[in-house]
mmCIF file of C-alpha atoms (C1' of nucleotides) in Angstrom:
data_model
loop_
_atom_site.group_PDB
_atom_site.id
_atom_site.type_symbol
_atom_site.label_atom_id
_atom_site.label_comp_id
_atom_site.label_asym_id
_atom_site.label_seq_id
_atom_site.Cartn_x
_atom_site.Cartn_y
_atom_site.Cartn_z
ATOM 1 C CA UNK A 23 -16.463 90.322 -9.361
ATOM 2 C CA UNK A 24 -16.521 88.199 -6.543
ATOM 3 C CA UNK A 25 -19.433 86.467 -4.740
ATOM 4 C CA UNK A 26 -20.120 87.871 -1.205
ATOM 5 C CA UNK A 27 -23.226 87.183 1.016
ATOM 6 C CA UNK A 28 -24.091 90.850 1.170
ATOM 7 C CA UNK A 29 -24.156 90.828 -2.746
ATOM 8 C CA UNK A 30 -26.493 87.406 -2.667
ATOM 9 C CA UNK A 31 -28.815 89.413 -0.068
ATOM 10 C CA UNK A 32 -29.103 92.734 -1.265
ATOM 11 C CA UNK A 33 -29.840 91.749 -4.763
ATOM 12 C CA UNK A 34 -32.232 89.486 -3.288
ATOM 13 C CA UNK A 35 -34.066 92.235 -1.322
ATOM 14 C CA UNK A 36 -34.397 93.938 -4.640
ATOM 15 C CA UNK A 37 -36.338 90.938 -5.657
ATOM 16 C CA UNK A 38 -38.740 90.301 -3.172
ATOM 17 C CA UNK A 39 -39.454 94.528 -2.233
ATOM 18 C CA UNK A 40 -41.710 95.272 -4.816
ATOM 19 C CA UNK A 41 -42.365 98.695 -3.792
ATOM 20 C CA UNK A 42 -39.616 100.576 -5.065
ATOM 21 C CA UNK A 43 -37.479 100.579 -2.227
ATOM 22 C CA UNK A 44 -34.662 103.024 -1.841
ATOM 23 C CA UNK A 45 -30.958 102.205 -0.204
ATOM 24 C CA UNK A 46 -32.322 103.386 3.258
ATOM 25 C CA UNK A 47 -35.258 101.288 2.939
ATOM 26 C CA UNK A 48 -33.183 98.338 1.627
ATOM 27 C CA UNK A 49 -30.798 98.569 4.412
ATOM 28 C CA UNK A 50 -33.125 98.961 7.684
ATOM 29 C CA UNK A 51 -34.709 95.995 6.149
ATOM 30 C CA UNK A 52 -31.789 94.096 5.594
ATOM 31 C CA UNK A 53 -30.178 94.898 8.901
ATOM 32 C CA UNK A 54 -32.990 92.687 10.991
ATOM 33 C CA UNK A 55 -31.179 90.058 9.833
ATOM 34 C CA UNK A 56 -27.407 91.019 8.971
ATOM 35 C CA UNK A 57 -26.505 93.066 11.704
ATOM 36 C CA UNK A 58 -23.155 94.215 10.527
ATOM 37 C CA UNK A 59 -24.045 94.947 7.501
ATOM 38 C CA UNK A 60 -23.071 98.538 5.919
ATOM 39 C CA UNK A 61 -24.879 101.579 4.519
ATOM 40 C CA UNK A 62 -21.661 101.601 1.804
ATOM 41 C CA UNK A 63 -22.308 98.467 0.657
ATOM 42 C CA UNK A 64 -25.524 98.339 0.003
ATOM 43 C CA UNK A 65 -25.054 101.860 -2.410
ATOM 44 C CA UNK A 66 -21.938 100.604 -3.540
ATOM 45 C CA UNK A 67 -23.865 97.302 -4.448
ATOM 46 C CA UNK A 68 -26.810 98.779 -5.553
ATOM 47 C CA UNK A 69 -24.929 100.840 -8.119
ATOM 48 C CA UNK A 70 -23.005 98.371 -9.430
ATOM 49 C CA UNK A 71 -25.930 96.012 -10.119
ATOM 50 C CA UNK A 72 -27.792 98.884 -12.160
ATOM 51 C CA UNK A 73 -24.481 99.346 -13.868
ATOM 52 C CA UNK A 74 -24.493 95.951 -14.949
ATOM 53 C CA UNK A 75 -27.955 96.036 -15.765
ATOM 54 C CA UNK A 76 -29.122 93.634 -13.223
ATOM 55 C CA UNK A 77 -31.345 96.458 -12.294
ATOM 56 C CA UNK A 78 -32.587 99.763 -12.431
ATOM 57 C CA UNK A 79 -32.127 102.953 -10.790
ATOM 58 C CA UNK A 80 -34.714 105.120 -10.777
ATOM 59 C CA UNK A 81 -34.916 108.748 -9.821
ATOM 60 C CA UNK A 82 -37.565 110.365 -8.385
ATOM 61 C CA UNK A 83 -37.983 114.488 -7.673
ATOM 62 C CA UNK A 84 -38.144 115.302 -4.357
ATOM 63 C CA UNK A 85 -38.302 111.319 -2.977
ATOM 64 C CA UNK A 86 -35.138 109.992 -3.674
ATOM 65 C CA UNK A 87 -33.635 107.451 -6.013
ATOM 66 C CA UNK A 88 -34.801 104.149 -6.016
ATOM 67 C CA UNK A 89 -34.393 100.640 -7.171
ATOM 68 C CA UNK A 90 -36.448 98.256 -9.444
ATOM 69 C CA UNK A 91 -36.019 94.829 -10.075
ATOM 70 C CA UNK A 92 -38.367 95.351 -13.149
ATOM 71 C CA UNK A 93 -36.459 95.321 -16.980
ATOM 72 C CA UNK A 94 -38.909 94.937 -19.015
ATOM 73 C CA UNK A 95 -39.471 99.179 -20.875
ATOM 74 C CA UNK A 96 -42.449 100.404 -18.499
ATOM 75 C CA UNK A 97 -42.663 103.833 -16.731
ATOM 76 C CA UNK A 98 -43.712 105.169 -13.676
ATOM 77 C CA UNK A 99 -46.329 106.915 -11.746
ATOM 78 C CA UNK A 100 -45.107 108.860 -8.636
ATOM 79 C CA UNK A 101 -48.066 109.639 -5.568
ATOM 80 C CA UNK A 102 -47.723 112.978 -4.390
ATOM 81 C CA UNK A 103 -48.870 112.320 -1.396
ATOM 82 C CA UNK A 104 -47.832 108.998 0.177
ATOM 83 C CA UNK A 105 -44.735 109.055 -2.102
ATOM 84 C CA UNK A 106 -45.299 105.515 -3.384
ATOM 85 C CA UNK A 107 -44.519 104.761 -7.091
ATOM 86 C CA UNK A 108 -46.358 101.985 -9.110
ATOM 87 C CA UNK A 109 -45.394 100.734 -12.798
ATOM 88 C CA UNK A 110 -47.758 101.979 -16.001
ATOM 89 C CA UNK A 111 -47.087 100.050 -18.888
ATOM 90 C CA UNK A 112 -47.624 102.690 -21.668
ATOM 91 C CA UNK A 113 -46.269 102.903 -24.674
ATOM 92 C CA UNK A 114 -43.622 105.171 -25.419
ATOM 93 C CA UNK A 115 -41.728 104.717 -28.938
ATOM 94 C CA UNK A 116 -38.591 107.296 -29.307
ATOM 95 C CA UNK A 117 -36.346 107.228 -31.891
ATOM 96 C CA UNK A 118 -32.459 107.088 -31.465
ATOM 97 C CA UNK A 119 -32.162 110.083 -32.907
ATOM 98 C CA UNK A 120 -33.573 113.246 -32.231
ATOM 99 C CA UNK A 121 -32.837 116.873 -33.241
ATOM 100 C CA UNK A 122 -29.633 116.031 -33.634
ATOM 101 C CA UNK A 123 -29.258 114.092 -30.064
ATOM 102 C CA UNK A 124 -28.445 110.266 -30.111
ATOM 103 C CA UNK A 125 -30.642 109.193 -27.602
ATOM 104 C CA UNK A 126 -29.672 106.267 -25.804
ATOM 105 C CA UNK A 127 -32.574 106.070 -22.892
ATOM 106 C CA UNK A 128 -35.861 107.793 -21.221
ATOM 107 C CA UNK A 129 -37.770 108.185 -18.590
ATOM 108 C CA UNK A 130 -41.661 108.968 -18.131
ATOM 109 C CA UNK A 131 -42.383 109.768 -14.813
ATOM 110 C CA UNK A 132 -46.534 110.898 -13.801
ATOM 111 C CA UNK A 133 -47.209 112.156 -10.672
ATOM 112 C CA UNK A 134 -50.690 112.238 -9.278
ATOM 113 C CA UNK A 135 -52.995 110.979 -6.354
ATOM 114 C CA UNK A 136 -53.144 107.396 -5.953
ATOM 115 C CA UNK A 137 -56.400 105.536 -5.441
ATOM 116 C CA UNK A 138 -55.646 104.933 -1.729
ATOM 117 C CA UNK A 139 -54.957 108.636 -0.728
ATOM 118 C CA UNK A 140 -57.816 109.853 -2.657
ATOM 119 C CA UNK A 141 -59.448 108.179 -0.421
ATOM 120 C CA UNK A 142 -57.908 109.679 2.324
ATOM 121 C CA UNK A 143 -59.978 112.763 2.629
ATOM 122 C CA UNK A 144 -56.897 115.094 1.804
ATOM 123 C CA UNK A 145 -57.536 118.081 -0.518
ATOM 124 C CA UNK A 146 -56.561 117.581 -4.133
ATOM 125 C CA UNK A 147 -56.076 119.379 -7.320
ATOM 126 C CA UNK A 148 -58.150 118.968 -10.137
ATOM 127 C CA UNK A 149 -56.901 117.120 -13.428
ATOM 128 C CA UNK A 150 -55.281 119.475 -15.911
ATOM 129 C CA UNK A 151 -57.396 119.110 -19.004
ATOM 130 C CA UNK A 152 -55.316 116.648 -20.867
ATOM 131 C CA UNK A 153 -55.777 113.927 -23.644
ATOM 132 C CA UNK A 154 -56.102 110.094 -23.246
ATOM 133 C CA UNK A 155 -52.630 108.238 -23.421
ATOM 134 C CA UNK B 10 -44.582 139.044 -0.812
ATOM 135 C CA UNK B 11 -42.355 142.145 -0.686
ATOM 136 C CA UNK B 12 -40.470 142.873 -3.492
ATOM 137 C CA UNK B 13 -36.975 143.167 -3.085
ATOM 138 C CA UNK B 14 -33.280 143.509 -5.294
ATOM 139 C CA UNK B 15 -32.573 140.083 -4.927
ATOM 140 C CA UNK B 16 -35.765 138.493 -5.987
ATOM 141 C CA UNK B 17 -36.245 140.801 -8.999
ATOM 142 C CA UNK B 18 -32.349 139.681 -10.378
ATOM 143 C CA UNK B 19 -32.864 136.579 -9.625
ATOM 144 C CA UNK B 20 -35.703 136.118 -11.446
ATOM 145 C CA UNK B 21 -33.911 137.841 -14.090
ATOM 146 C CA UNK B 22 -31.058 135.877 -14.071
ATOM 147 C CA UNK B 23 -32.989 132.878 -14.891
ATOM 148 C CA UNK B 24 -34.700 134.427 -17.790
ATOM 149 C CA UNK B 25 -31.097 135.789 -19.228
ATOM 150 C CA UNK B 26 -30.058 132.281 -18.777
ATOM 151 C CA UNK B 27 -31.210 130.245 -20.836
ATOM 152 C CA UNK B 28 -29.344 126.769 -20.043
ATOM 153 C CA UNK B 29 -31.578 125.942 -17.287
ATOM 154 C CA UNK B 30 -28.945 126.591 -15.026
ATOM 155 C CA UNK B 31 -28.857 125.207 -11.649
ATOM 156 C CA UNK B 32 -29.307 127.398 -7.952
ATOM 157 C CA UNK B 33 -25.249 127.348 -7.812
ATOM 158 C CA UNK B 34 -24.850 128.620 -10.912
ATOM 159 C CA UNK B 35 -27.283 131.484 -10.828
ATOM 160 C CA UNK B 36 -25.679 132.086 -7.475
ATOM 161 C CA UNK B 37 -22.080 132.038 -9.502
ATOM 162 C CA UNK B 38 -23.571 134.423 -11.969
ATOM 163 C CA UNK B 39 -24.713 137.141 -9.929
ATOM 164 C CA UNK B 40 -22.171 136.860 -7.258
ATOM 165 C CA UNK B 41 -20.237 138.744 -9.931
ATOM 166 C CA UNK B 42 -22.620 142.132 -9.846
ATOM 167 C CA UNK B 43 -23.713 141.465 -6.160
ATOM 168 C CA UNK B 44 -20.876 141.118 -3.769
ATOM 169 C CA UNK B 45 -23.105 139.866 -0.604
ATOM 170 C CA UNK B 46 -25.680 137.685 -2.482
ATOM 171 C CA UNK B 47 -26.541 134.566 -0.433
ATOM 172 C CA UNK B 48 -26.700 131.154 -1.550
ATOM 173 C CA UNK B 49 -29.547 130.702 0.874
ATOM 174 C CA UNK B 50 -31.707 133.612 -0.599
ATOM 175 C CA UNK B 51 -31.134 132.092 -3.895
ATOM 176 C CA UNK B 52 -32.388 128.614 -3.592
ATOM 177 C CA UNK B 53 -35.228 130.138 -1.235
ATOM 178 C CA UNK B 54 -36.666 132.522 -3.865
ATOM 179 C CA UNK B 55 -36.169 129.951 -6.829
ATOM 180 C CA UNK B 56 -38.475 127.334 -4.744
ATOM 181 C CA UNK B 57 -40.611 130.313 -4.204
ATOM 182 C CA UNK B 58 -40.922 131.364 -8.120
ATOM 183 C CA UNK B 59 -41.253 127.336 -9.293
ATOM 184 C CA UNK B 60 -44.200 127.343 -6.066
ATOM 185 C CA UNK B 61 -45.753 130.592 -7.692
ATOM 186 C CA UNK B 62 -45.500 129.129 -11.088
ATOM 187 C CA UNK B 63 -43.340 131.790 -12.671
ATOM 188 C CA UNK B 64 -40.761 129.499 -13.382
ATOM 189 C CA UNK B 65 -39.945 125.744 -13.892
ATOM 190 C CA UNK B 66 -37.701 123.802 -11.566
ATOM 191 C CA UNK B 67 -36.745 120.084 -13.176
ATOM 192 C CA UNK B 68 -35.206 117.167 -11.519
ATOM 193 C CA UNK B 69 -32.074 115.616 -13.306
ATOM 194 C CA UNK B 70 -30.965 112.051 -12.248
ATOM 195 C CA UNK B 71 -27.225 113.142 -11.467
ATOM 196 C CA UNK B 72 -27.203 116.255 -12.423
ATOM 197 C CA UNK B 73 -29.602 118.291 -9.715
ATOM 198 C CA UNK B 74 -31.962 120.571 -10.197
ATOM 199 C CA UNK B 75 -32.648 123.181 -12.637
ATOM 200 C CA UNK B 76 -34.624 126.156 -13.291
ATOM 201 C CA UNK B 77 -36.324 126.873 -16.227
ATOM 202 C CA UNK B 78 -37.987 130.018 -17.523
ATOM 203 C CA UNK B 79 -40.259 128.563 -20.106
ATOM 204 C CA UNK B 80 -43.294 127.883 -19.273
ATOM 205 C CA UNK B 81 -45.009 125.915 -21.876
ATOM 206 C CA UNK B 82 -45.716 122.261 -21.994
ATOM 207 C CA UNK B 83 -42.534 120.754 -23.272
ATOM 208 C CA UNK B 84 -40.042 118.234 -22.309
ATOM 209 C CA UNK B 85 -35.814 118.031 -21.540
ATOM 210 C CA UNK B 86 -33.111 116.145 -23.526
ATOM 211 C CA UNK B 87 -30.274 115.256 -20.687
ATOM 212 C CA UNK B 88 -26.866 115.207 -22.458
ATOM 213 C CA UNK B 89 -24.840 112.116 -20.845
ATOM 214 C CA UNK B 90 -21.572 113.683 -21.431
ATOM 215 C CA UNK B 91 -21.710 117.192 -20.974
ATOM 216 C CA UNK B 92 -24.393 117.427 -18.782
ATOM 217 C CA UNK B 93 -26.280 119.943 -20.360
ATOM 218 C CA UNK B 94 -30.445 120.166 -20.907
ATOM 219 C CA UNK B 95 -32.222 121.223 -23.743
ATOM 220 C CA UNK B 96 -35.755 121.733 -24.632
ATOM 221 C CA UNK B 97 -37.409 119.478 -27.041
ATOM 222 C CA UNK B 98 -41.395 119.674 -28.021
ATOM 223 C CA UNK B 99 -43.259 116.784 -28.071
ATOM 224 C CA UNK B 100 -46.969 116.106 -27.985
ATOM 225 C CA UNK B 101 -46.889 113.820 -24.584
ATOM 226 C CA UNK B 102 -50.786 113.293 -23.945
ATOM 227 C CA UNK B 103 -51.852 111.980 -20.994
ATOM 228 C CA UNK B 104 -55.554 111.443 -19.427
ATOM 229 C CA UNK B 105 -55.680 112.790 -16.095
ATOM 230 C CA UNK B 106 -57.157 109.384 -14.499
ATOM 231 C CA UNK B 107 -54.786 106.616 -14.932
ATOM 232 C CA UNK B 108 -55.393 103.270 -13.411
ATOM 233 C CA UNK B 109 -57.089 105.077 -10.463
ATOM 234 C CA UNK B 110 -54.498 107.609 -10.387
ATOM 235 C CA UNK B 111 -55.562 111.418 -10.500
ATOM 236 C CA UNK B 112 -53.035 112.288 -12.687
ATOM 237 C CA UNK B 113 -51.894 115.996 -12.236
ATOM 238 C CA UNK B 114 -48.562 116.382 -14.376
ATOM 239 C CA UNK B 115 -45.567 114.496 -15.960
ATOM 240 C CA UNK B 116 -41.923 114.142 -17.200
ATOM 241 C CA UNK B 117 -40.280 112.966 -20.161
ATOM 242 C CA UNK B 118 -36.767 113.217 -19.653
ATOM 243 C CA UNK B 119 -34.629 111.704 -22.711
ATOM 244 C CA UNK B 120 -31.327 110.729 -22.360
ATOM 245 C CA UNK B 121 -28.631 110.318 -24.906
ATOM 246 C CA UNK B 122 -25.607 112.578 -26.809
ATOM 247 C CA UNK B 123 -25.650 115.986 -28.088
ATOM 248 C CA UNK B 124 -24.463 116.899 -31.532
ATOM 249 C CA UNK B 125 -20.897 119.195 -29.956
ATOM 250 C CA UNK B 126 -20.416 115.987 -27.682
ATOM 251 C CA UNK B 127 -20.943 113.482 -30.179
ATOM 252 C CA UNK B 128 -18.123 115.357 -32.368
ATOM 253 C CA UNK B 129 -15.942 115.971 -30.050
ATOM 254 C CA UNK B 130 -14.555 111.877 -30.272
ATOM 255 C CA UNK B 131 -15.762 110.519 -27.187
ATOM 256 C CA UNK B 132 -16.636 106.952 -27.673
ATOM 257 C CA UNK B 133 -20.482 106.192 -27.431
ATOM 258 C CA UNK B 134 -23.300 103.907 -27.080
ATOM 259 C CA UNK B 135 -25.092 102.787 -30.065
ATOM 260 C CA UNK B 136 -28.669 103.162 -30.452
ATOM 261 C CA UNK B 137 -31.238 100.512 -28.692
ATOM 262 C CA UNK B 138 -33.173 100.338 -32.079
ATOM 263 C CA UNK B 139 -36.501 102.275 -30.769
ATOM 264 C CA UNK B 140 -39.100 103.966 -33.159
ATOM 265 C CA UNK B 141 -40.425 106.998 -33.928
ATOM 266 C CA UNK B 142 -41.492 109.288 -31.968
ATOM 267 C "C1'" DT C 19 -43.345 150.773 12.895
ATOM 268 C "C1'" DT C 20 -44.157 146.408 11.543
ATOM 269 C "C1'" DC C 21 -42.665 142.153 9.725
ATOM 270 C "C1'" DC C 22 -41.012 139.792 5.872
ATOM 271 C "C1'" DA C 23 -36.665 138.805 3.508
ATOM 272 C "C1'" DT C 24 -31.842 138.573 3.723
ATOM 273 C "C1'" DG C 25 -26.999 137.114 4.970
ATOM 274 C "C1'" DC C 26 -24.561 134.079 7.341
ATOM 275 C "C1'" DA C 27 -23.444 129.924 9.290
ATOM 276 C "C1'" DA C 28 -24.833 125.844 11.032
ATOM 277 C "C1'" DA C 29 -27.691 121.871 10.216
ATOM 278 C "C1'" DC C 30 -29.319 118.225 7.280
ATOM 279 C "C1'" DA C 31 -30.003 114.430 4.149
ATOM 280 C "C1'" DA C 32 -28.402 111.550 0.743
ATOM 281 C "C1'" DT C 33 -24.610 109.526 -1.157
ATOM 282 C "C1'" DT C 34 -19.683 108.615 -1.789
ATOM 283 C "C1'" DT C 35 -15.067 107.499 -0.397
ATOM 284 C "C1'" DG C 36 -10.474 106.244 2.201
ATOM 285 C "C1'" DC C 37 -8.639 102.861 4.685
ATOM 286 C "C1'" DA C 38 -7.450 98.777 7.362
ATOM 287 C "C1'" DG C 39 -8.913 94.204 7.999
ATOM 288 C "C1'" DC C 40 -11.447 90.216 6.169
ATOM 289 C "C1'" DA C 41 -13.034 86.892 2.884
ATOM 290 C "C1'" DG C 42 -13.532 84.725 -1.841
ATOM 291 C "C1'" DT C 43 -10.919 82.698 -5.431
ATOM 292 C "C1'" DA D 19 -1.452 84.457 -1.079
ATOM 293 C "C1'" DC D 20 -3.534 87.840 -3.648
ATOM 294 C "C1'" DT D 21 -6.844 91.234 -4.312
ATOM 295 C "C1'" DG D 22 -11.355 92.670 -4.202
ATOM 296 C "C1'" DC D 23 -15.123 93.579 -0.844
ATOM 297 C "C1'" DT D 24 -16.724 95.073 3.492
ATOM 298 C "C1'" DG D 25 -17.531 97.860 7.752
ATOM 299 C "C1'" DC D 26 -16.824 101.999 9.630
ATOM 300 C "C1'" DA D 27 -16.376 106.690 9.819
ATOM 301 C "C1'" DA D 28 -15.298 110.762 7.711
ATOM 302 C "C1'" DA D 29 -15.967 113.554 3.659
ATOM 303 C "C1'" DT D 30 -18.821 115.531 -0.073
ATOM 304 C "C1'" DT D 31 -22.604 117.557 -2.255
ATOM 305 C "C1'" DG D 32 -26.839 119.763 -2.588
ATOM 306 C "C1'" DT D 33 -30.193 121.985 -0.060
ATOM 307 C "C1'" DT D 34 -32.661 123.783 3.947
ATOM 308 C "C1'" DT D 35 -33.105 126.306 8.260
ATOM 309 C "C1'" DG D 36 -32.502 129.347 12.681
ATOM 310 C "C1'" DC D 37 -31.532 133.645 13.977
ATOM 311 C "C1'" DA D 38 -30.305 138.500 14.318
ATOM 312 C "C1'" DT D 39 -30.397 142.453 11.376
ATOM 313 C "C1'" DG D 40 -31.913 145.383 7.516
ATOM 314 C "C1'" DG D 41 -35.210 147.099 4.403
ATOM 315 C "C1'" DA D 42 -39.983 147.330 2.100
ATOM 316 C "C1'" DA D 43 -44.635 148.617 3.077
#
DNA sequence: TTCCATGCAAACAATTTGCAGCAGT
DNA sequence: ACTGCTGCAAATTGTTTGCATGGAA
């Protein structure tokens, strides 16, 4: 694998967005500054690096996939309304094997209202009912 | 809501299928018996049924979305190679307020190798030596 | 008769890919 | 120099939508 700038840059913006971005968001921000820079590469690049492990790809219903510098095992927690996702550290211990499945990975997504559009004044539903964590 | 041919076999279809199949392939499936069946109809009325709560729909990193007729709290198993989803049951329990989230549902997807697919000689990954469940 | 739902095709959004030229080794 | 990487645009895929017509109430 060779060393480009656009590899140095886009991992970089991986880095230093802490929000989750997605390829879109990763480009337009990325394009301020490298004007000839390419839609393509930034997937292609993206991909690769959370093939290598260098990241993570995360996929979201409805919002797109989307890109996290974080490796540590944590989850996330998806706002319904504002579409922004934040990191829970919970603990979630599955075993490689399971009814006959090897199981090789998971994900834990929550979706929900965060704090800032509860605020908001938009209607909400009420909780469901369920147990602590 | 009227009630017409298409919804009712629709809805059908989804129950007969048990694979959580995706809009396409209910489409595929009932293209068969009903010549002038439109893709559009069928992706509108699924949407509909998940919105109404008759039926499930379930976002698949690479895979799309699928449709599920049960209705019960439980959780999906991805297969890697094949592709397909099945049910597992698992107690997942979650408060609904999480670090000043209004938490109002969830996901566990697992990921990994199905028994046919693990027989059939593909190589594989080994396990990442998590715990029980 | 009134409108909602359908079929059809076009529109869309997100992502991938083919290719010629450019850049890293 | 060789070959992989990039920019660009076109192609794919999955899904939604506008509109005229048909069918349920």
């Amino acid at each position: 694998m060779k060393n480009t700038k656009q590899k140095e840059v886009i991992l970089e913006a991986v880095y230093s967005m802490k929000t989750h971005p997605t390829a879109d968001e990763i480009y337009t921000e990325l394009k301020k500054d490298y004007e000839r820079l390419s839609l393509g590469t930034v997937y292609r690049n993206l991909n690769q690096f959370a093939e290598q492990g260098k990241i993570r790809k995360v996929t979201m219903p409805a919002f797109g996939d989307r890109f996290d510098y974080r490796l540590e095992e944590h989850e996330h927690i998806l706002c319904e309304k504002c579409g922004k996702v934040f990191d829970i550290h919970v603990d979630v211990a599955i075993s490689s094997e399971f009814e006959d499945f090897t199981v090789t990975g998971h994900q834990l997504l929550l979706y929900g209202v965060c704090k800032d559009c509860k605020h908001s004044g938009k209607h909400m539903n009420t909780g469901d009912g369920s147990v602590i964590f």
